[in-house]
Amino acid sequence: MFKLSKKVQSLPPYLFLEIDKAKRRARSEGRDIIDLGIGDPDQPTPKFIIDALNQAANDPANHRYALDQGMPVLRSAVADWYKNRFNVNLNSETEVLPLIGSKEGIAHFPLAFLNPGDISLVPDPCYPPYKGGTILAGGKLHIMPLQESNSFLPDLKKIPFLVRKKAKIIFVNYPNNPTNACASDDFYKQLIEFAVKNKIIIISDLAYSEMAYDGYKPRSLLEFDGAREVTIEFHSLSKTYNMTGWRAGWAAGNAGLVSALAKVKSNIDSGIFSAVQLAAVAALKSSNDHIKSMCQLYQERRDVLVDGLNVLGWRVLKPKATFYVWIKNPAQESSIDFAARLLKDADIVATPGIGFGKYGEGYIRMALTVPRERIKEALERIKKIS
Ligand SMILES: *Cc1c(COP(=O)(O)O)cnc(C)c1O
């Protein structure tokens, strides 16, 4: 009886329906599923963060509406974190905005700057809210393919002149979900030059900046000259502190961009639960011990999975960062068929690349979010069906 809006109708289709169904069916049949499909840490939130939440939750002062621009103590903690981690100075009052998870901010940001017909430059494959947020704001997508031949970086030279003129936003995400690619300094410099020249806002999604291996330290775009004129960067406590369910993240960067997002949000939400904000402060002020052991854990799993797949002849590269392994289909079949076959024959869940966009076709994504022993078991099963 009620017709969906044109915007909602034009959201990309959800392609995991069949896989989700098959996964539920397999579980209900009591099969022993190894789920490498979900980008959600399997480890608990560190205890000192839970303790901070408990303490704050018991204080009636935190039971009221929070300030929708975030508590000053959290904004300062974010600014200090940026200073320590990237040597970037941020004004905590004007250049930092806490978010109810970074997804929320990323999806809402286009509302602040897109008029009907304006263009977002979106990588493909990508984290789905880049496309969804653009479409819900009435914008149009211009797809930038991320391909192996380009180290999974967008080729800015290929963006047509007329598209540049209509583009308001470009999304980048390094270290990248789902391809695990990392940005070179050169790429970031070219990106900033491109954005300044064409008056395009850079949205840099830094969700995986702390999840890196072999001594690699991902950089913030804000470290680079000129970036602050055109950049808003998003980070999140979700992956860094095993806090996906808590909903805590932030935006940082150009003051005008940050305040525009705050203006949109002031019409939509009323801030993060204060006790969660105070727990986030505890996380950000902690030593790096948790992050070190987290990276060590994923690095061990990564080595087991990637070395094991290569022994089986799959030819997989070792990620320098993120907890995703991006795997080219070893056989000539669609990514959906490949994932369906892994589930049917080996009780393994992996994510078909096409779910992240059409240039994800030909790949599947496996997440390092199960214990090492389970990864070894998965390899045994793959060996049997190979
Ligand atoms: C997990 C993830 C996020 C974080 O989302 P939250 O809303 O902060 O939990 C952001 N970007 C990418 C690419 C992610 O994979």
Coordinates of C-alpha atoms and ligand atoms in Angstrom, one line a residue:
M1 CA 0.0 0.0 0.0
F2 CA 2.8 2.4 0.8
K3 CA 5.4 3.0 -1.8
L4 CA 9.0 3.2 -0.8
S5 CA 10.7 6.5 -1.6
K6 CA 12.8 6.7 -4.7
K7 CA 15.9 7.1 -2.6
V8 CA 15.3 3.9 -0.6
Q9 CA 14.3 2.1 -3.8
S10 CA 17.7 3.0 -5.3
L11 CA 19.8 1.7 -2.4
P12 CA 22.1 -1.1 -3.6
P13 CA 20.5 -4.6 -3.1
Y14 CA 21.5 -6.7 -0.2
L15 CA 23.3 -9.6 -1.8
F16 CA 24.0 -11.8 1.2
L17 CA 20.4 -13.0 1.6
E18 CA 21.0 -16.4 0.1
I19 CA 24.2 -16.9 2.0
D20 CA 22.6 -15.8 5.2
K21 CA 19.8 -18.2 4.7
A22 CA 22.1 -21.1 3.9
K23 CA 24.2 -20.2 7.0
R24 CA 21.1 -20.2 9.3
R25 CA 19.9 -23.5 7.7
A26 CA 23.4 -25.1 8.3
R27 CA 23.4 -23.9 11.9
S28 CA 19.9 -25.2 12.6
E29 CA 21.0 -28.6 11.2
G30 CA 23.6 -28.6 13.9
R31 CA 26.6 -28.4 11.5
D32 CA 29.9 -27.1 12.9
I33 CA 30.2 -23.8 11.0
I34 CA 33.4 -21.8 11.0
D35 CA 32.4 -18.2 10.4
L36 CA 35.0 -16.1 8.7
G37 CA 32.3 -13.8 7.3
I38 CA 32.0 -11.2 10.0
G39 CA 34.2 -8.2 10.6
D40 CA 33.6 -8.1 14.3
P41 CA 36.4 -8.9 16.8
D42 CA 35.8 -12.2 18.7
Q43 CA 37.7 -11.0 21.7
P44 CA 36.0 -9.2 24.6
T45 CA 36.3 -5.5 25.4
P46 CA 39.3 -5.0 27.7
K47 CA 38.2 -5.2 31.3
F48 CA 39.4 -1.7 32.3
I49 CA 37.0 -0.2 29.8
I50 CA 34.1 -2.3 31.1
D51 CA 35.0 -1.1 34.6
A52 CA 35.0 2.5 33.5
L53 CA 31.5 1.9 32.0
N54 CA 30.3 0.3 35.2
Q55 CA 31.5 3.2 37.3
A56 CA 30.0 5.8 35.0
A57 CA 26.7 4.0 34.6
N58 CA 26.2 4.1 38.4
D59 CA 26.5 7.9 38.4
P60 CA 23.1 9.5 38.1
A61 CA 24.8 12.5 36.5
N62 CA 25.3 10.3 33.4
H63 CA 21.6 9.3 33.1
R64 CA 20.5 12.5 31.3
Y65 CA 20.7 13.6 27.7
A66 CA 24.4 13.9 26.8
L67 CA 25.6 17.0 25.1
D68 CA 25.1 16.3 21.5
Q69 CA 28.6 17.6 20.6
G70 CA 30.2 15.2 23.0
M71 CA 31.7 15.7 26.4
P72 CA 34.7 18.0 26.5
V73 CA 36.7 15.3 28.3
L74 CA 36.2 13.0 25.3
R75 CA 36.9 15.6 22.7
S76 CA 40.2 16.4 24.5
A77 CA 41.0 12.7 24.8
V78 CA 40.6 12.3 21.0
A79 CA 42.8 15.4 20.4
D80 CA 45.5 14.0 22.7
W81 CA 45.2 10.6 21.0
Y82 CA 45.8 12.2 17.6
K83 CA 48.7 14.2 19.0
N84 CA 50.4 11.0 20.5
R85 CA 49.6 8.7 17.6
F86 CA 50.1 11.0 14.5
N87 CA 51.7 14.1 15.9
V88 CA 48.6 16.0 14.6
N89 CA 47.3 19.0 16.6
L90 CA 43.6 19.3 16.7
N91 CA 41.4 21.9 18.4
S92 CA 39.2 19.7 20.6
E93 CA 36.4 22.3 20.5
T94 CA 36.1 22.8 16.8
E95 CA 38.0 20.0 15.0
V96 CA 36.6 16.9 16.9
L97 CA 33.1 15.5 17.0
P98 CA 32.2 12.2 18.9
L99 CA 29.8 9.9 17.0
I100 CA 27.5 7.0 17.8
G101 CA 29.9 4.8 15.9
S102 CA 31.7 6.0 12.9
K103 CA 29.2 4.4 10.5
E104 CA 26.6 6.9 11.7
G105 CA 28.8 9.9 10.9
I106 CA 30.0 8.5 7.6
A107 CA 26.4 7.9 6.4
H108 CA 25.1 11.3 7.7
F109 CA 27.9 13.4 6.3
P110 CA 26.7 13.6 2.7
L111 CA 23.5 15.2 3.9
A112 CA 25.5 18.3 4.9
F113 CA 27.0 18.9 1.4
L114 CA 25.2 17.1 -1.4
N115 CA 22.4 18.7 -3.4
P116 CA 20.4 16.6 -5.8
G117 CA 22.6 15.5 -8.7
D118 CA 25.9 16.2 -6.9
I119 CA 28.4 13.4 -7.1
S120 CA 30.2 11.4 -4.5
L121 CA 33.4 9.6 -5.8
V122 CA 33.1 6.2 -4.2
P123 CA 35.6 3.3 -4.3
D124 CA 34.3 -0.1 -5.3
P125 CA 34.5 -2.6 -3.6
C126 CA 33.7 -0.6 -0.4
Y127 CA 32.2 -0.4 3.0
P128 CA 28.4 -0.1 2.1
P129 CA 27.5 3.2 3.9
Y130 CA 29.6 5.3 1.4
K131 CA 27.1 4.4 -1.3
G132 CA 24.0 4.3 1.0
G133 CA 24.8 7.7 2.6
T134 CA 25.3 9.3 -0.8
I135 CA 22.0 7.9 -2.2
L136 CA 20.0 8.8 1.0
A137 CA 21.3 12.4 0.6
G138 CA 20.0 12.6 -3.0
G139 CA 23.5 12.4 -4.5
K140 CA 24.8 10.4 -7.4
L141 CA 27.6 7.8 -7.3
H142 CA 30.7 7.9 -9.5
I143 CA 32.4 4.5 -9.0
M144 CA 36.2 4.3 -8.7
P145 CA 37.3 0.7 -9.3
L146 CA 39.8 -0.7 -6.8
Q147 CA 41.8 -3.3 -8.7
E148 CA 44.8 -5.3 -8.1
S149 CA 46.5 -3.7 -11.1
N150 CA 46.3 -0.4 -9.2
S151 CA 47.2 -1.8 -5.8
F152 CA 43.5 -1.3 -4.9
L153 CA 43.9 2.5 -5.0
P154 CA 41.5 4.7 -7.0
D155 CA 43.0 6.0 -10.3
L156 CA 42.3 9.7 -9.9
K157 CA 43.5 10.5 -13.4
K158 CA 40.7 8.4 -14.8
I159 CA 38.0 10.6 -13.2
P160 CA 36.4 12.5 -16.1
F161 CA 36.6 16.3 -16.2
L162 CA 32.8 16.8 -16.0
V163 CA 32.6 14.4 -13.1
R164 CA 35.2 16.3 -11.2
K165 CA 33.2 19.5 -11.6
K166 CA 30.1 18.0 -10.1
A167 CA 31.8 16.0 -7.4
K168 CA 31.6 17.2 -3.8
I169 CA 32.9 14.3 -1.9
I170 CA 35.6 11.6 -2.3
F171 CA 35.7 8.6 0.0
V172 CA 38.9 6.8 0.9
N173 CA 39.5 4.0 3.4
Y174 CA 43.1 2.9 4.1
P175 CA 43.9 0.4 5.5
N176 CA 41.0 -0.9 3.4
N177 CA 38.0 -3.0 4.1
P178 CA 37.6 -5.4 2.2
T179 CA 40.8 -5.5 0.2
N180 CA 43.2 -4.8 3.1
A181 CA 45.2 -2.5 0.8
C182 CA 47.2 0.4 2.4
A183 CA 47.8 3.9 1.0
S184 CA 51.2 5.1 0.0
D185 CA 52.4 8.6 1.0
D186 CA 52.4 9.4 -2.7
F187 CA 48.8 8.5 -3.2
Y188 CA 47.8 10.7 -0.2
K189 CA 49.7 13.6 -1.7
Q190 CA 48.1 13.2 -5.1
L191 CA 44.7 12.9 -3.4
I192 CA 45.1 16.1 -1.5
E193 CA 46.2 18.0 -4.6
F194 CA 43.3 16.6 -6.5
A195 CA 40.8 17.5 -3.8
V196 CA 42.1 21.1 -3.4
K197 CA 42.3 21.7 -7.1
N198 CA 38.7 20.5 -7.7
K199 CA 37.2 21.7 -4.4
I200 CA 36.2 18.2 -3.3
I201 CA 35.9 17.1 0.3
I202 CA 37.9 14.1 1.3
I203 CA 36.3 11.6 3.7
S204 CA 39.0 9.4 5.1
D205 CA 37.8 6.3 7.0
L206 CA 40.5 5.3 9.4
A207 CA 38.7 2.5 11.1
Y208 CA 41.7 0.1 10.8
S209 CA 44.6 2.5 11.5
E210 CA 45.6 0.6 14.7
M211 CA 45.3 -2.9 13.2
A212 CA 48.6 -3.3 11.4
Y213 CA 51.5 -5.9 11.3
D214 CA 55.2 -6.3 10.8
G215 CA 55.9 -2.9 12.2
Y216 CA 53.8 -1.0 9.7
K217 CA 52.1 2.1 11.1
P218 CA 49.2 3.5 9.0
R219 CA 49.2 7.3 8.7
S220 CA 46.5 9.8 9.1
L221 CA 45.7 11.9 6.1
L222 CA 45.8 14.9 8.4
E223 CA 49.6 14.5 8.8
F224 CA 50.0 15.7 5.2
D225 CA 50.4 19.3 4.1
G226 CA 47.1 20.9 2.9
A227 CA 44.9 18.1 4.1
R228 CA 43.2 20.1 6.8
E229 CA 41.7 22.4 4.3
V230 CA 39.7 19.6 2.7
T231 CA 39.6 16.6 4.9
I232 CA 37.3 15.0 7.5
E233 CA 38.6 11.8 9.0
F234 CA 36.6 9.1 10.8
H235 CA 37.9 6.8 13.4
S236 CA 36.2 4.3 15.7
L237 CA 36.7 2.5 18.9
S238 CA 35.0 -0.5 17.4
K239 CA 37.9 -2.5 16.0
T240 CA 40.7 -0.8 18.0
Y241 CA 39.3 -1.7 21.4
N242 CA 36.8 -4.6 20.6
M243 CA 33.9 -2.2 21.1
T244 CA 31.7 -2.7 18.1
G245 CA 28.5 -3.0 20.1
W246 CA 29.2 0.1 22.2
R247 CA 28.8 2.6 19.4
A248 CA 31.6 5.0 19.9
G249 CA 33.6 6.8 17.2
W250 CA 34.5 10.3 16.1
A251 CA 35.1 12.7 13.2
A252 CA 38.2 14.9 13.2
G253 CA 39.6 17.4 10.8
N254 CA 38.5 20.6 9.0
A255 CA 36.4 22.7 11.5
G256 CA 33.8 23.7 8.8
L257 CA 33.3 20.1 7.8
V258 CA 33.1 19.0 11.4
S259 CA 30.6 21.7 12.4
A260 CA 28.4 20.9 9.3
L261 CA 28.2 17.3 10.4
A262 CA 27.3 18.4 13.9
K263 CA 24.5 20.5 12.6
V264 CA 23.0 17.6 10.7
K265 CA 23.3 15.3 13.7
S266 CA 21.7 17.8 16.1
N267 CA 18.5 17.2 14.1
I268 CA 18.8 13.5 14.3
D269 CA 20.3 12.2 17.5
S270 CA 21.1 13.5 21.0
G271 CA 24.6 12.3 21.6
I272 CA 26.3 9.1 23.0
F273 CA 25.3 7.8 26.4
S274 CA 27.7 9.7 28.7
A275 CA 28.8 6.5 30.5
V276 CA 30.0 5.1 27.1
Q277 CA 31.8 8.4 26.4
L278 CA 33.6 8.1 29.7
A279 CA 34.5 4.5 28.9
A280 CA 35.8 5.7 25.6
V281 CA 38.0 8.2 27.4
A282 CA 39.4 5.4 29.5
A283 CA 40.2 3.4 26.3
L284 CA 41.9 6.4 24.6
K285 CA 44.0 7.3 27.6
S286 CA 45.2 3.7 28.2
S287 CA 48.7 2.5 27.3
N288 CA 49.1 0.7 24.0
D289 CA 49.4 -2.8 25.6
H290 CA 45.9 -3.8 24.4
I291 CA 46.6 -2.7 20.8
K292 CA 49.9 -4.5 20.8
S293 CA 48.5 -7.8 21.9
M294 CA 45.5 -7.4 19.6
C295 CA 47.8 -7.0 16.6
Q296 CA 49.9 -9.9 17.7
L297 CA 46.9 -12.2 17.9
Y298 CA 45.6 -11.2 14.4
Q299 CA 49.1 -11.5 13.0
E300 CA 49.4 -15.1 14.2
R301 CA 46.1 -16.0 12.7
R302 CA 46.9 -14.2 9.5
D303 CA 50.1 -16.2 9.1
V304 CA 48.3 -19.5 9.7
L305 CA 45.6 -18.7 7.2
V306 CA 47.6 -17.1 4.5
D307 CA 50.5 -19.6 4.7
G308 CA 48.0 -22.5 4.8
L309 CA 46.1 -21.2 1.7
N310 CA 49.3 -20.7 -0.2
V311 CA 50.3 -24.3 0.6
L312 CA 47.0 -25.3 -1.0
G313 CA 48.0 -23.3 -4.1
W314 CA 45.6 -20.4 -3.7
R315 CA 48.2 -17.6 -4.0
V316 CA 47.1 -15.1 -1.3
L317 CA 49.0 -12.0 -0.2
K318 CA 49.7 -11.3 3.4
P319 CA 47.8 -8.3 4.6
K320 CA 49.9 -5.5 6.2
A321 CA 46.9 -4.3 8.0
T322 CA 43.2 -5.0 8.9
F323 CA 41.8 -8.4 9.9
Y324 CA 40.7 -9.3 6.3
V325 CA 42.2 -11.6 3.8
W326 CA 41.1 -10.8 0.3
I327 CA 41.2 -13.9 -1.8
K328 CA 41.0 -14.2 -5.6
N329 CA 38.7 -17.1 -6.5
P330 CA 40.9 -20.0 -7.4
A331 CA 38.4 -21.4 -9.8
Q332 CA 36.3 -19.8 -12.6
E333 CA 33.0 -19.2 -10.7
S334 CA 31.2 -16.2 -9.3
S335 CA 32.0 -15.0 -5.8
I336 CA 28.5 -16.0 -4.6
D337 CA 28.9 -19.5 -6.0
F338 CA 32.3 -19.8 -4.5
A339 CA 31.1 -18.8 -1.0
A340 CA 28.1 -21.1 -1.4
R341 CA 30.4 -24.0 -2.2
L342 CA 32.6 -23.3 0.8
L343 CA 29.6 -23.3 3.0
K344 CA 28.0 -26.4 1.5
D345 CA 31.0 -28.6 1.2
A346 CA 33.2 -27.3 4.0
D347 CA 30.9 -25.6 6.5
I348 CA 33.0 -22.4 6.1
V349 CA 31.4 -18.9 5.9
A350 CA 33.2 -16.3 3.8
T351 CA 31.9 -13.1 2.3
P352 CA 31.4 -12.9 -1.5
G353 CA 33.3 -9.9 -2.9
I354 CA 30.3 -8.8 -5.0
G355 CA 28.6 -7.8 -1.8
F356 CA 31.0 -4.8 -1.6
G357 CA 30.3 -3.7 -5.2
K358 CA 30.7 -5.1 -8.7
Y359 CA 34.5 -4.7 -8.7
G360 CA 34.6 -7.1 -5.7
E361 CA 33.5 -9.9 -8.1
G362 CA 36.1 -12.6 -8.4
Y363 CA 37.1 -12.4 -4.7
I364 CA 35.9 -13.5 -1.3
R365 CA 36.8 -12.0 2.0
M366 CA 37.8 -14.0 5.1
A367 CA 38.0 -12.3 8.5
L368 CA 40.6 -13.3 11.1
T369 CA 37.9 -13.3 13.8
V370 CA 38.1 -17.0 14.9
P371 CA 40.8 -18.7 17.0
R372 CA 43.9 -20.1 15.4
E373 CA 42.8 -23.7 16.0
R374 CA 39.6 -23.0 14.0
I375 CA 41.6 -21.5 11.2
K376 CA 43.7 -24.7 11.0
E377 CA 40.5 -26.7 11.0
A378 CA 39.1 -24.5 8.1
L379 CA 42.4 -25.2 6.2
E380 CA 41.9 -29.0 6.7
R381 CA 38.4 -28.8 5.3
I382 CA 39.5 -26.7 2.3
K383 CA 42.2 -29.2 1.6
K384 CA 39.6 -32.0 1.5
I385 CA 37.4 -30.2 -1.1
S386 CA 40.3 -28.9 -3.3
Ligands
LIG1 C1 34.0 -1.6 11.0 C2 34.2 -0.4 10.1 C3 33.9 0.9 10.6 C4 33.5 1.2 12.0 O1 32.1 1.3 12.2 P1 31.5 1.7 13.6 O2 30.2 2.3 13.2 O3 32.5 2.7 14.2 O4 31.4 0.5 14.4 C5 34.1 2.0 9.7 N1 34.5 1.8 8.5 C6 34.9 0.6 8.0 C7 35.4 0.4 6.7 C8 34.7 -0.5 8.8 O5 35.0 -1.8 8.3

